[in-house]
Short mmCIF file of N, CA and C in Angstrom, two decimals:
data_model
loop_
_atom_site.label_atom_id
_atom_site.label_comp_id
_atom_site.label_asym_id
_atom_site.label_seq_id
_atom_site.Cartn_x
_atom_site.Cartn_y
_atom_site.Cartn_z
N PRO A 1 -0.91 -0.52 45.77
CA PRO A 1 -0.56 -0.17 44.83
C PRO A 1 -1.25 1.26 43.93
N SER A 2 -1.07 2.73 43.86
CA SER A 2 -1.64 3.50 43.84
C SER A 2 -1.43 3.43 42.06
N LYS A 3 -2.66 3.53 41.36
CA LYS A 3 -2.20 3.66 40.00
C LYS A 3 -1.61 5.29 39.24
N PRO A 4 -0.88 4.78 38.09
CA PRO A 4 0.21 6.20 37.73
C PRO A 4 -1.07 7.43 37.09
N SER A 5 -0.34 8.41 37.62
CA SER A 5 -1.39 9.80 37.55
C SER A 5 -1.34 10.27 35.96
N LEU A 6 -2.15 10.58 35.17
CA LEU A 6 -1.81 11.21 33.62
C LEU A 6 -1.07 12.92 34.20
N PRO A 7 -0.62 12.85 33.08
CA PRO A 7 -0.03 14.28 32.74
C PRO A 7 -0.71 14.79 33.25
N ALA A 8 -0.31 16.32 33.67
CA ALA A 8 -1.38 17.58 33.54
C ALA A 8 -1.50 18.28 32.50
N PRO A 9 -3.00 18.20 32.06
CA PRO A 9 -3.08 18.66 30.72
C PRO A 9 -2.44 19.86 30.10
N GLN A 10 -1.77 20.40 28.61
CA GLN A 10 -1.49 21.56 28.28
C GLN A 10 -2.38 22.52 28.34
N ALA A 11 -1.62 23.90 28.10
CA ALA A 11 -2.74 24.87 27.83
C ALA A 11 -3.44 24.77 26.39
N GLY A 12 -4.69 24.94 26.66
CA GLY A 12 -5.59 24.93 25.56
C GLY A 12 -5.74 23.35 25.16
N PHE A 13 -5.67 22.53 26.11
CA PHE A 13 -5.80 21.09 25.76
C PHE A 13 -7.31 21.01 26.26
N VAL A 14 -8.40 20.20 25.44
CA VAL A 14 -9.20 20.22 25.60
C VAL A 14 -9.82 18.43 25.28
N PRO A 15 -9.96 17.44 26.65
CA PRO A 15 -10.33 16.23 26.35
C PRO A 15 -11.12 16.07 25.38
N VAL A 16 -11.41 15.17 24.87
CA VAL A 16 -12.61 14.73 23.97
C VAL A 16 -12.84 13.16 24.76
N PRO A 17 -13.92 12.94 24.85
CA PRO A 17 -14.06 11.35 25.51
C PRO A 17 -14.23 10.37 24.30
N PHE A 18 -13.72 9.20 24.30
CA PHE A 18 -13.63 8.44 23.15
C PHE A 18 -15.04 7.54 23.10
N GLN A 19 -15.31 7.64 21.72
CA GLN A 19 -16.98 7.12 21.58
C GLN A 19 -16.44 5.94 20.76
N ALA A 20 -16.72 4.65 21.20
CA ALA A 20 -16.61 3.85 19.96
C ALA A 20 -17.48 3.55 18.76
N PRO A 21 -17.38 3.21 18.00
CA PRO A 21 -18.28 2.97 16.89
C PRO A 21 -19.18 2.28 16.87
N ARG A 22 -20.44 2.91 16.34
CA ARG A 22 -21.44 2.03 16.68
C ARG A 22 -21.40 0.63 16.25
N TRP A 23 -20.70 -0.08 15.78
CA TRP A 23 -20.66 -1.27 14.57
C TRP A 23 -19.81 -2.09 16.20
N GLN A 24 -19.20 -1.17 16.95
CA GLN A 24 -18.03 -2.42 17.69
C GLN A 24 -19.07 -3.36 18.86
N GLY A 25 -18.53 -4.37 18.87
CA GLY A 25 -19.18 -5.30 19.99
C GLY A 25 -20.53 -6.06 19.25
N ALA A 26 -20.83 -6.07 17.95
CA ALA A 26 -21.65 -6.29 17.06
C ALA A 26 -21.08 -7.46 16.59
N PRO A 27 -21.55 -8.75 16.57
CA PRO A 27 -21.39 -9.97 16.04
C PRO A 27 -20.19 -9.44 14.52
N ALA A 28 -19.34 -10.55 14.81
CA ALA A 28 -18.08 -10.22 13.54
C ALA A 28 -18.88 -9.87 11.96
N ALA A 29 -19.63 -11.20 11.63
CA ALA A 29 -20.64 -11.40 10.31
C ALA A 29 -21.22 -9.75 10.00
N THR A 30 -21.47 -8.85 11.55
CA THR A 30 -22.31 -7.61 10.80
C THR A 30 -21.46 -6.49 10.75
N GLN A 31 -20.03 -6.81 11.35
CA GLN A 31 -18.97 -5.61 11.08
C GLN A 31 -19.19 -4.83 9.86
N PRO A 32 -18.52 -3.66 9.42
CA PRO A 32 -18.85 -3.65 8.08
C PRO A 32 -17.05 -4.19 7.55
N PHE A 33 -16.61 -4.19 6.72
CA PHE A 33 -15.17 -4.46 6.44
C PHE A 33 -14.88 -3.12 5.55
N LYS A 34 -13.45 -3.07 6.24
CA LYS A 34 -12.46 -1.74 6.17
C LYS A 34 -11.59 -2.28 4.90
N LYS A 35 -11.42 -1.78 4.12
CA LYS A 35 -10.61 -2.06 3.09
C LYS A 35 -9.01 -1.57 3.37
N LEU A 36 -8.14 -2.66 3.55
CA LEU A 36 -6.40 -1.72 3.86
C LEU A 36 -5.63 -1.48 2.85
N SER A 37 -6.09 -1.16 1.73
CA SER A 37 -5.27 -1.31 0.56
C SER A 37 -6.16 -1.31 -0.74
N PRO A 38 -5.67 -0.61 -1.49
CA PRO A 38 -6.10 -0.65 -3.04
C PRO A 38 -6.63 -1.72 -3.77
N TRP A 39 -5.57 -2.57 -3.60
CA TRP A 39 -5.77 -4.08 -4.29
C TRP A 39 -6.95 -5.00 -3.44
N ASP A 40 -7.06 -4.42 -2.21
CA ASP A 40 -7.14 -5.60 -1.24
C ASP A 40 -8.85 -6.04 -1.87
N ARG A 41 -9.15 -7.16 -1.83
CA ARG A 41 -10.85 -7.60 -2.44
C ARG A 41 -11.10 -8.11 -0.72
N GLY A 42 -11.04 -7.75 0.09
CA GLY A 42 -11.89 -7.92 1.54
C GLY A 42 -11.96 -9.40 1.91
N GLU A 43 -13.23 -9.61 1.87
CA GLU A 43 -13.58 -10.87 2.34
C GLU A 43 -12.54 -12.18 1.62
N ALA A 44 -12.55 -11.56 0.27
CA ALA A 44 -12.00 -12.87 -0.73
C ALA A 44 -10.65 -13.92 0.21
N TYR A 45 -9.97 -12.98 0.95
CA TYR A 45 -8.71 -13.30 1.30
C TYR A 45 -9.01 -14.15 2.52
N ARG A 46 -10.29 -14.11 3.15
CA ARG A 46 -10.05 -14.59 4.26
C ARG A 46 -11.24 -15.43 5.08
N ALA A 47 -12.92 -15.39 3.94
CA ALA A 47 -13.74 -16.21 3.50
C ALA A 47 -13.22 -17.27 2.84
N GLY A 48 -13.60 -18.44 3.45
CA GLY A 48 -13.18 -19.98 3.04
C GLY A 48 -12.07 -20.78 2.77
N CYS A 49 -11.07 -19.56 3.52
CA CYS A 49 -9.59 -19.88 3.51
C CYS A 49 -9.11 -20.49 4.98
N LEU A 50 -9.43 -21.56 4.80
CA LEU A 50 -8.81 -22.36 6.24
C LEU A 50 -7.55 -22.36 6.51
N ASP A 51 -6.40 -22.13 5.33
CA ASP A 51 -5.01 -22.02 5.67
C ASP A 51 -4.23 -20.22 4.79
N LYS A 52 -4.15 -19.25 6.02
CA LYS A 52 -3.96 -18.41 5.40
C LYS A 52 -2.90 -18.02 4.96
N ARG A 53 -2.14 -18.79 4.48
CA ARG A 53 -1.19 -18.88 3.51
C ARG A 53 -1.67 -18.95 2.25
N VAL A 54 -3.25 -19.56 1.87
CA VAL A 54 -3.93 -19.16 0.44
C VAL A 54 -4.28 -18.02 0.35
N GLY A 55 -4.29 -17.19 1.46
CA GLY A 55 -5.18 -15.82 1.43
C GLY A 55 -4.13 -14.60 1.17
N LEU A 56 -2.87 -14.90 1.91
CA LEU A 56 -1.80 -14.15 1.55
C LEU A 56 -0.98 -14.52 0.22
N HIS A 57 -1.01 -15.35 -0.58
CA HIS A 57 -0.30 -15.92 -1.97
C HIS A 57 -2.00 -15.31 -2.64
N LEU A 58 -3.10 -15.01 -2.33
CA LEU A 58 -4.14 -14.64 -3.22
C LEU A 58 -3.87 -12.72 -3.34
N GLU A 59 -3.31 -12.44 -2.41
CA GLU A 59 -3.56 -11.20 -1.72
C GLU A 59 -1.67 -10.31 -2.61
N ILE A 60 -0.83 -11.04 -2.60
CA ILE A 60 0.27 -11.23 -3.38
C ILE A 60 -0.09 -11.21 -4.85
N LEU A 61 -0.76 -11.74 -5.08
CA LEU A 61 -1.07 -11.86 -6.77
C LEU A 61 -1.55 -10.58 -7.03
N ASP A 62 -2.93 -10.38 -5.97
CA ASP A 62 -3.57 -8.80 -6.31
C ASP A 62 -2.72 -7.72 -6.37
N PHE A 63 -1.47 -7.73 -5.58
CA PHE A 63 -0.54 -6.53 -5.66
C PHE A 63 0.20 -6.38 -6.14
N VAL A 64 0.95 -7.36 -7.10
CA VAL A 64 1.36 -7.80 -8.53
C VAL A 64 1.05 -6.89 -9.44
N ALA A 65 -0.15 -7.20 -9.55
CA ALA A 65 -1.01 -7.16 -10.55
C ALA A 65 -1.52 -5.95 -10.33
N TYR A 66 -1.99 -5.26 -9.52
CA TYR A 66 -1.94 -3.74 -9.20
C TYR A 66 -0.85 -2.85 -9.23
N ILE A 67 0.08 -3.18 -8.94
CA ILE A 67 1.68 -2.79 -9.63
C ILE A 67 2.15 -2.35 -10.76
N LYS A 68 1.72 -3.89 -11.45
CA LYS A 68 2.16 -3.96 -13.05
C LYS A 68 1.99 -2.55 -13.61
N PRO A 69 2.90 -1.74 -14.25
CA PRO A 69 2.66 -1.17 -15.17
C PRO A 69 1.75 -1.30 -16.47
N THR A 70 0.46 0.07 -16.67
CA THR A 70 0.36 -0.71 -18.29
C THR A 70 1.24 -0.32 -19.13
N ILE A 71 0.73 -0.51 -20.02
CA ILE A 71 1.75 -0.57 -21.57
C ILE A 71 1.64 0.92 -22.24
N ALA A 72 0.87 1.99 -21.60
CA ALA A 72 1.08 3.19 -21.99
C ALA A 72 2.08 3.77 -20.93
N GLU A 73 2.71 3.14 -19.53
CA GLU A 73 3.15 3.65 -18.80
C GLU A 73 4.55 2.78 -18.90
N GLY A 74 4.78 1.89 -19.37
CA GLY A 74 6.21 0.50 -20.25
C GLY A 74 6.19 1.97 -21.34
N ARG A 75 5.78 2.26 -22.33
CA ARG A 75 6.27 2.95 -23.52
C ARG A 75 7.07 4.24 -22.89
N ARG A 76 5.92 5.57 -21.44
CA ARG A 76 6.62 6.32 -21.34
C ARG A 76 8.13 6.18 -20.56
N ARG A 77 8.28 5.03 -20.17
CA ARG A 77 9.44 4.89 -18.92
C ARG A 77 10.72 4.42 -20.21
N GLU A 78 10.27 3.52 -21.68
CA GLU A 78 11.02 3.27 -22.20
C GLU A 78 11.26 4.35 -23.16
N ASN A 79 10.59 5.36 -23.26
CA ASN A 79 10.99 6.87 -23.98
C ASN A 79 12.11 7.85 -23.23
N LEU A 80 11.85 7.76 -21.48
CA LEU A 80 12.88 8.73 -20.64
C LEU A 80 13.71 7.71 -20.40
N VAL A 81 13.92 6.59 -20.57
CA VAL A 81 15.45 5.86 -20.79
C VAL A 81 16.07 6.30 -21.86
N ASP A 82 15.17 6.32 -22.92
CA ASP A 82 15.61 6.39 -24.24
C ASP A 82 16.45 8.17 -23.82
N VAL A 83 15.49 8.93 -23.68
CA VAL A 83 15.83 10.45 -23.40
C VAL A 83 17.79 10.43 -22.92
N THR A 84 17.02 10.03 -22.00
CA THR A 84 18.38 10.53 -20.48
C THR A 84 19.68 9.11 -20.68
N ARG A 85 19.65 8.45 -21.91
CA ARG A 85 21.13 7.88 -22.36
C ARG A 85 21.49 8.77 -23.26
N GLN A 86 20.37 9.27 -24.20
CA GLN A 86 20.85 10.22 -25.72
C GLN A 86 21.70 11.91 -24.69
N ILE A 87 21.30 11.66 -23.38
CA ILE A 87 21.53 13.11 -22.65
C ILE A 87 22.46 12.97 -22.18
N THR A 88 22.74 11.56 -21.70
CA THR A 88 23.87 10.81 -20.93
C THR A 88 25.25 10.86 -22.21
N ALA A 89 25.04 10.15 -23.19
CA ALA A 89 25.90 10.34 -24.04
C ALA A 89 26.89 11.42 -24.49
N LYS A 90 25.69 12.25 -25.27
CA LYS A 90 26.06 13.76 -25.10
C LYS A 90 26.79 14.32 -23.84
N LEU A 91 26.46 14.37 -22.63
CA LEU A 91 27.41 14.95 -21.67
C LEU A 91 28.86 13.95 -21.56
N TRP A 92 28.82 12.72 -21.09
CA TRP A 92 29.76 12.00 -21.29
C TRP A 92 30.21 10.75 -22.40
N PRO A 93 30.75 11.43 -23.51
CA PRO A 93 30.72 10.24 -24.37
C PRO A 93 31.48 9.10 -23.68
N GLY A 94 31.20 8.24 -24.61
CA GLY A 94 31.52 6.55 -23.87
C GLY A 94 30.70 6.03 -22.72
N SER A 95 30.21 6.99 -21.96
CA SER A 95 29.22 6.17 -20.99
C SER A 95 27.84 5.13 -21.41
N GLU A 96 28.08 4.55 -19.89
CA GLU A 96 26.88 3.52 -20.23
C GLU A 96 25.88 3.57 -19.24
N LEU A 97 24.88 4.22 -19.65
CA LEU A 97 23.63 4.36 -18.88
C LEU A 97 22.89 2.78 -18.61
N LYS A 98 22.93 2.30 -17.04
CA LYS A 98 22.33 1.18 -16.81
C LYS A 98 21.18 1.39 -16.04
N VAL A 99 19.78 0.53 -16.33
CA VAL A 99 18.72 0.69 -15.59
C VAL A 99 18.58 -0.41 -14.61
N TYR A 100 18.31 0.33 -13.47
CA TYR A 100 18.13 -0.99 -12.77
C TYR A 100 16.89 -0.80 -12.11
#
């Protein structure tokens, strides 16, 4: 069987050869760690955790701590809700604003 042919290059297309990172192919212990998310502690989720569920549990706890609003953010949110309630009451008397 013949190999499928690649589509013809479009005008202005310049093929660039792929170059693997220098560390690719190195033993796993020497490869740099890539942080996947702002709350990621890296190897803490994987090193020493034979059960992947424990690592997932730790990452979920870190995520919740990361997205939890600060005291100042909570106060700003409460202030915004209060202002919105006042405006809503003026525009639509008898209405009730519910925040979810």
